[in-house]
Tab-separated table of C-alpha atoms in Angstrom:
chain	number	residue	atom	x	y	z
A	287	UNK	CA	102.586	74.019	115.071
A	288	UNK	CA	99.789	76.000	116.503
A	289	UNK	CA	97.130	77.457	114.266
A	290	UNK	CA	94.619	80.163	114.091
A	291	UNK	CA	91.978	81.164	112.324
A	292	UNK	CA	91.935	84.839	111.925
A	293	UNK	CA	88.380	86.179	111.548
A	294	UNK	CA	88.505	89.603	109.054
A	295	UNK	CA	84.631	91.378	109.399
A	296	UNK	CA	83.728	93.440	106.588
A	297	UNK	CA	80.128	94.439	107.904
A	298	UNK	CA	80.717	97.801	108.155
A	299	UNK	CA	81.265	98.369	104.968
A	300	UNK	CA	80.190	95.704	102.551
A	301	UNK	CA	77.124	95.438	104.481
A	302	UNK	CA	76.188	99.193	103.848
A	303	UNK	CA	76.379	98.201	100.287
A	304	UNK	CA	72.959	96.801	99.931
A	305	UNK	CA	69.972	99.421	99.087
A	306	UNK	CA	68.356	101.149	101.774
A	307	UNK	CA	71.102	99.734	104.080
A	308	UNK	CA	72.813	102.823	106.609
A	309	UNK	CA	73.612	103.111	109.769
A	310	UNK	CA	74.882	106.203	112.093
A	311	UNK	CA	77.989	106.794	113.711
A	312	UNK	CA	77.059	105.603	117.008
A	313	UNK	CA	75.274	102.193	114.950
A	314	UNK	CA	78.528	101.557	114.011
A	315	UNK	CA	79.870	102.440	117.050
A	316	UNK	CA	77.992	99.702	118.396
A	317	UNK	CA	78.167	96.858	116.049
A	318	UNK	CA	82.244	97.972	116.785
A	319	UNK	CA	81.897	96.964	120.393
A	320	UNK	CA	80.233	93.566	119.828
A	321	UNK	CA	82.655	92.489	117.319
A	322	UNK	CA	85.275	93.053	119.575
A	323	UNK	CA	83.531	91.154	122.394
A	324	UNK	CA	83.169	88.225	120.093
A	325	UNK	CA	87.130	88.888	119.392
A	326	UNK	CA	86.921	89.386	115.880
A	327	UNK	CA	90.309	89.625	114.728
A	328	UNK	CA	89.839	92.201	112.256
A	329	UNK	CA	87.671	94.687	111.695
A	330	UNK	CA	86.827	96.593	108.230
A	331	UNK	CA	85.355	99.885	109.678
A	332	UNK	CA	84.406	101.295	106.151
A	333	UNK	CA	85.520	103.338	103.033
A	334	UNK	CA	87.164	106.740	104.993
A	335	UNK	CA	87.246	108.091	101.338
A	336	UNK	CA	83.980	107.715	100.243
A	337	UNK	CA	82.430	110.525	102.480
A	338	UNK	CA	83.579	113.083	105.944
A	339	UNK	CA	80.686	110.668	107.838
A	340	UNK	CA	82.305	107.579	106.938
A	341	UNK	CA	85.633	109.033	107.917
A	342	UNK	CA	84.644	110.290	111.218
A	343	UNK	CA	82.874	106.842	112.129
A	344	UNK	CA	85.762	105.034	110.910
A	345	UNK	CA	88.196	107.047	113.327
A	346	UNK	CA	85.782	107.100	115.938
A	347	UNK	CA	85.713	103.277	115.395
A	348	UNK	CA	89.540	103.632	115.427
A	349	UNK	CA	89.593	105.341	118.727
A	350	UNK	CA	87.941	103.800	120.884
A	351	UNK	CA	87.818	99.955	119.969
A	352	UNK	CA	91.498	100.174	118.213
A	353	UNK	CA	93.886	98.791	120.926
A	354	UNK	CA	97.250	96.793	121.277
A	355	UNK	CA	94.909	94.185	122.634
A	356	UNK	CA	92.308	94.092	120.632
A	357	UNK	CA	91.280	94.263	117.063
A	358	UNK	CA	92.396	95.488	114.159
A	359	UNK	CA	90.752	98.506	112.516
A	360	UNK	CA	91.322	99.092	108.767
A	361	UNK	CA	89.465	100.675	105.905
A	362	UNK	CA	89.179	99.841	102.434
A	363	UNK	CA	91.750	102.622	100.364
């Protein structure tokens, strides 16, 4: 039986929750891209109903790392 390890990131958003700790749209954007290149399975992009920015960088997020092939792009409802 074959296994895997399926890696779920939640830096995005949990890591936003400590004080004095934001990042931009493109930031994200870019700590996107290098979770994908270390194939992180899935990726927690944010909380799309906190805020319009964090809904914009989530589907932004969505857009362009989002793919059949690669990982998973959710936000915490």
């Amino acid at each position: 039986m074959a296994e895997h390890v399926r890696i779920f990131d939640t830096t995005l958003r949990d890591g936003e929750q400590s004080p004095g700790c934001t990042m931009t749209r493109d930031e994200k954007l870019e700590v996107a891209r290098q979770l994908a290149r270390l194939k992180v399975d899935i990726i927690e992009a944010g909380f799309p109903a906190a805020s319009p920015g964090d809904w914009e960088s989530v589907a932004a997020i969505a857009k362009e790392i989002g793919t059949p092939d690669g990982p998973v792009i959710c936000g915490l409802a």
